[in-house]
Tab-separated table of C-alpha atoms in Angstrom:
chain	number	residue	atom	x	y	z
A	803	GLY	CA	0.000	0.000	0.000
A	804	ALA	CA	0.940	3.647	-0.128
A	805	GLY	CA	1.556	4.013	3.578
A	806	VAL	CA	1.721	2.135	6.836
A	807	SER	CA	-1.662	0.775	7.817
A	808	GLN	CA	-2.857	-0.454	11.173
A	809	SER	CA	-5.925	-2.317	12.278
A	810	PRO	CA	-8.147	-2.010	14.049
A	811	ARG	CA	-8.127	1.772	14.373
A	812	TYR	CA	-10.054	1.576	17.622
A	813	LYS	CA	-10.365	-1.277	20.044
A	814	VAL	CA	-12.426	-1.385	23.203
A	815	THR	CA	-11.955	-4.439	25.348
A	816	LYS	CA	-12.661	-5.626	28.842
A	817	ARG	CA	-9.931	-6.073	31.385
A	818	GLY	CA	-8.460	-9.555	31.210
A	819	GLN	CA	-9.091	-10.078	27.509
A	820	ASP	CA	-6.312	-10.584	24.969
A	821	VAL	CA	-5.958	-8.177	22.043
A	822	ALA	CA	-3.997	-8.386	18.812
A	823	LEU	CA	-2.997	-5.241	16.952
A	824	ARG	CA	-1.898	-5.475	13.365
A	825	CYS	CA	0.597	-3.423	11.380
A	826	ASP	CA	1.107	-3.565	7.631
A	827	PRO	CA	4.287	-1.641	6.761
A	828	ILE	CA	5.183	0.074	3.524
A	829	SER	CA	6.055	-2.536	0.942
A	830	GLY	CA	9.788	-3.189	0.845
A	831	HIS	CA	10.517	-1.639	4.218
A	832	VAL	CA	12.908	-3.818	6.138
A	833	SER	CA	12.528	-2.263	9.567
A	834	LEU	CA	9.389	-2.117	11.655
A	835	TYR	CA	8.862	-0.439	14.989
A	836	TRP	CA	6.139	-0.436	17.597
A	837	TYR	CA	5.551	2.539	19.902
A	838	ARG	CA	3.020	3.338	22.593
A	839	GLN	CA	1.717	6.847	23.114
A	840	ALA	CA	-0.118	7.924	26.223
A	841	LEU	CA	-2.446	10.883	26.026
A	842	GLY	CA	-0.488	14.141	25.952
A	843	GLN	CA	2.850	12.384	25.722
A	844	GLY	CA	5.266	11.562	22.950
A	845	PRO	CA	5.467	7.968	21.740
A	846	GLU	CA	7.647	5.488	23.641
A	847	PHE	CA	9.601	2.719	21.945
A	848	LEU	CA	8.329	-0.820	22.468
A	849	THR	CA	10.105	-3.119	20.012
A	850	TYR	CA	11.891	-3.277	16.672
A	851	PHE	CA	12.158	-5.824	13.866
A	852	ASN	CA	14.684	-6.114	11.104
A	853	TYR	CA	13.046	-8.384	8.542
A	854	GLU	CA	11.472	-11.107	10.689
A	855	ALA	CA	14.005	-10.881	13.475
A	856	GLN	CA	13.001	-9.077	16.627
A	857	GLN	CA	16.181	-7.124	17.288
A	858	ASP	CA	15.136	-5.237	20.375
A	859	LYS	CA	12.225	-5.748	22.706
A	860	SER	CA	13.584	-3.739	25.578
A	861	GLY	CA	10.643	-1.349	25.528
A	862	LEU	CA	7.967	-3.979	26.080
A	863	PRO	CA	6.654	-3.185	29.570
A	864	ASN	CA	6.178	-6.761	30.780
A	865	ASP	CA	5.699	-10.324	29.584
A	866	ARG	CA	2.038	-9.766	28.747
A	867	PHE	CA	3.263	-7.892	25.683
A	868	SER	CA	4.685	-9.739	22.697
A	869	ALA	CA	5.207	-9.043	19.032
A	870	GLU	CA	5.965	-11.054	15.954
A	871	ARG	CA	6.689	-10.515	12.286
A	872	PRO	CA	6.894	-14.079	10.964
A	873	GLU	CA	7.373	-13.340	7.273
A	874	GLY	CA	9.193	-10.058	7.569
A	875	SER	CA	6.201	-7.985	6.516
A	876	ILE	CA	3.016	-7.751	8.598
A	877	SER	CA	3.523	-7.555	12.352
A	878	THR	CA	1.216	-8.290	15.234
A	879	LEU	CA	1.495	-6.817	18.711
A	880	THR	CA	-0.348	-8.957	21.239
A	881	ILE	CA	-1.337	-7.905	24.719
A	882	GLN	CA	-2.509	-10.715	26.970
A	883	ARG	CA	-4.752	-10.274	29.990
A	884	THR	CA	-5.207	-6.585	29.298
A	885	GLU	CA	-5.241	-4.091	32.157
A	886	GLN	CA	-6.656	-0.582	32.271
A	887	ARG	CA	-3.141	0.896	32.286
A	888	ASP	CA	-2.623	-0.626	28.818
A	889	SER	CA	-5.038	1.933	27.370
A	890	ALA	CA	-3.085	4.088	24.919
A	891	MET	CA	-2.460	4.731	21.239
A	892	TYR	CA	-0.291	1.998	19.766
A	893	ARG	CA	1.680	3.167	16.767
A	894	CYS	CA	3.605	1.222	14.190
A	895	ALA	CA	6.287	2.684	11.946
A	896	SER	CA	8.472	1.322	9.181
A	897	SER	CA	11.617	2.404	7.423
A	898	PHE	CA	13.489	1.202	4.371
A	899	ASP	CA	16.414	0.299	6.540
A	900	SER	CA	17.316	1.104	10.090
A	901	TRP	CA	20.403	3.197	9.648
A	902	ARG	CA	19.513	6.864	9.820
A	903	GLU	CA	16.347	6.296	7.854
A	904	THR	CA	13.162	8.246	8.237
A	905	GLN	CA	10.445	6.255	9.925
A	906	TYR	CA	6.952	6.423	8.460
A	907	PHE	CA	4.193	6.132	10.989
A	908	GLY	CA	0.845	4.413	10.747
A	909	PRO	CA	-2.399	5.992	11.968
A	910	GLY	CA	-2.281	4.071	15.221
A	911	THR	CA	-4.672	1.837	17.090
A	912	ARG	CA	-6.386	3.478	20.028
A	913	LEU	CA	-6.900	0.841	22.705
A	914	LEU	CA	-9.301	1.341	25.566
A	915	VAL	CA	-9.414	-1.251	28.306
A	916	LEU	CA	-12.487	-1.029	30.492
I	350	LYS	CA	14.541	14.825	33.448
I	351	ASN	CA	13.503	13.664	29.974
I	352	GLU	CA	16.256	12.994	27.492
I	353	VAL	CA	14.437	15.171	24.952
I	354	GLU	CA	12.846	18.406	26.125
I	355	GLN	CA	10.699	20.719	24.064
I	356	SER	CA	9.536	24.245	24.641
I	357	PRO	CA	7.056	25.711	24.743
I	358	GLN	CA	4.548	22.953	25.531
I	359	ASN	CA	1.689	25.030	24.144
I	360	LEU	CA	1.764	27.921	21.739
I	361	THR	CA	-0.983	30.105	20.331
I	362	ALA	CA	-0.134	32.465	17.484
I	363	GLN	CA	-1.934	34.788	15.129
I	364	GLU	CA	-1.949	33.986	11.443
I	365	GLY	CA	1.172	35.344	9.778
I	366	GLU	CA	3.401	35.220	12.850
I	367	PHE	CA	6.877	33.699	12.828
I	368	ILE	CA	6.957	30.698	15.133
I	369	THR	CA	9.876	28.983	16.836
I	370	ILE	CA	9.746	25.667	18.671
I	371	ASN	CA	12.810	24.524	20.567
I	372	CYS	CA	14.213	21.093	21.327
I	373	SER	CA	17.093	20.210	23.655
I	374	TYR	CA	18.485	16.746	24.166
I	375	SER	CA	20.961	15.196	26.546
I	376	VAL	CA	22.146	12.079	24.692
I	377	GLY	CA	24.576	11.616	21.839
I	378	ILE	CA	22.641	11.358	18.627
I	379	SER	CA	23.079	10.280	15.057
I	380	ALA	CA	20.087	12.279	13.858
I	381	LEU	CA	17.256	14.488	15.036
I	382	HIS	CA	13.756	14.386	13.625
I	383	TRP	CA	10.897	16.845	13.577
I	384	LEU	CA	7.473	15.279	13.263
I	385	GLN	CA	3.991	16.725	12.912
I	386	GLN	CA	1.043	15.066	14.567
I	387	HIS	CA	-2.257	16.053	13.008
I	388	PRO	CA	-5.419	16.640	15.042
I	389	GLY	CA	-6.675	13.306	13.707
I	390	GLY	CA	-3.638	11.583	15.241
I	391	GLY	CA	-1.535	10.812	12.179
I	392	ILE	CA	2.213	11.468	12.410
I	393	VAL	CA	4.192	12.830	9.488
I	394	SER	CA	7.937	13.202	9.325
I	395	LEU	CA	8.989	16.768	8.480
I	396	PHE	CA	12.777	16.741	8.743
I	397	MET	CA	15.685	14.530	9.598
I	398	LEU	CA	18.822	16.467	10.561
I	399	SER	CA	22.326	15.570	11.548
I	400	SER	CA	23.865	19.001	11.049
I	401	GLY	CA	23.158	22.507	9.819
I	402	LYS	CA	19.827	23.559	8.483
I	403	LYS	CA	17.050	22.281	6.241
I	404	LYS	CA	14.182	24.151	4.628
I	405	HIS	CA	10.941	22.913	3.161
I	406	GLY	CA	8.401	25.499	2.122
I	407	ARG	CA	7.640	27.675	5.135
I	408	LEU	CA	9.363	25.292	7.532
I	409	ILE	CA	12.994	25.614	8.569
I	410	ALA	CA	14.822	23.275	10.931
I	411	THR	CA	18.226	23.945	12.425
I	412	ILE	CA	20.478	21.948	14.676
I	413	ASN	CA	23.520	22.805	16.795
I	414	ILE	CA	25.239	19.541	17.655
I	415	GLN	CA	27.676	21.137	20.127
I	416	GLU	CA	24.867	22.748	22.092
I	417	LYS	CA	22.531	19.738	21.660
I	418	HIS	CA	19.758	21.990	20.506
I	419	SER	CA	17.435	22.208	17.534
I	420	SER	CA	14.785	24.673	16.471
I	421	LEU	CA	11.825	24.383	14.145
I	422	HIS	CA	10.676	27.653	12.597
I	423	ILE	CA	7.442	28.312	10.753
I	424	THR	CA	7.319	31.486	8.690
I	425	ALA	CA	4.030	33.210	7.813
I	426	SER	CA	2.061	30.787	9.991
I	427	HIS	CA	-1.390	29.667	8.893
I	428	PRO	CA	-4.283	28.017	10.732
I	429	ARG	CA	-3.579	24.789	8.853
I	430	ASP	CA	-0.217	24.653	10.648
I	431	SER	CA	-2.117	23.922	13.870
I	432	ALA	CA	-0.854	20.570	15.108
I	433	VAL	CA	1.442	18.986	17.657
I	434	TYR	CA	5.092	19.229	16.668
I	435	ILE	CA	7.306	16.503	18.075
I	436	CYS	CA	11.078	16.416	18.297
I	437	ALA	CA	12.662	12.965	18.314
I	438	VAL	CA	16.273	11.824	18.329
I	439	SER	CA	17.995	8.707	17.091
I	440	PRO	CA	20.547	8.011	19.848
I	441	ILE	CA	24.011	6.794	18.937
I	442	SER	CA	23.552	3.840	21.300
I	443	GLY	CA	20.564	2.487	19.390
I	444	THR	CA	20.256	4.226	16.085
I	445	TYR	CA	16.958	2.674	15.117
I	446	LYS	CA	15.200	3.951	18.201
I	447	TYR	CA	13.490	7.265	18.334
I	448	ILE	CA	13.408	9.008	21.713
I	449	PHE	CA	10.561	11.468	21.625
I	450	GLY	CA	9.907	14.775	23.255
I	451	THR	CA	6.440	15.374	24.640
I	452	GLY	CA	5.501	17.682	21.789
I	453	THR	CA	4.518	21.300	21.332
I	454	ARG	CA	0.855	21.960	20.717
I	455	LEU	CA	0.541	24.819	18.232
I	456	LYS	CA	-2.666	26.665	17.496
I	457	VAL	CA	-2.666	29.342	14.824
I	458	LEU	CA	-5.646	31.662	14.902
I	459	ALA	CA	-7.096	33.279	11.794
């Protein structure tokens, strides 16, 4: 596609449920990043993939969060046993390569955990 | 203290005014980025800088590596410039990571 797409755009879930957030990067982009943005704050890094390899997951807050990119294209961020504090905008970005490349951001998925 | 600080946090200007948004950072960087977040939430990359100055239309971005400071200027501001402007850095320690400032919310009044 022309840009990074994410789905769903909005997700409301009950506490304790699992959610899966999808990111479809720009075609041909090697690097993919997940960020979380709280209201009124800048995004915070969660994890990074180079092709299918998860190179850095140091930003994932705890083991309820996981991400995969099995074929080096589409990525899924999964949050298990959601908690209210997980409510945020989850953003995906991609870049052609990681080295000093501009990252292109998706529209985000706004997650609300009730 | 955040590694990337922006000022001001909020800014209201009249149409036509010259606007400056400042960004200071405390880590070694390989590049600095200025991003624009639209009211609808989308984020667009405006500039990537590692030295000097870049210009695109009415937007000018400058960086002083020695002082660890960057500025984003908007000349002849317009209501459509209203958005949140975010400074982000790519740290030397992990070049792929962006570290973000909290953003400057700009409102330009007609």
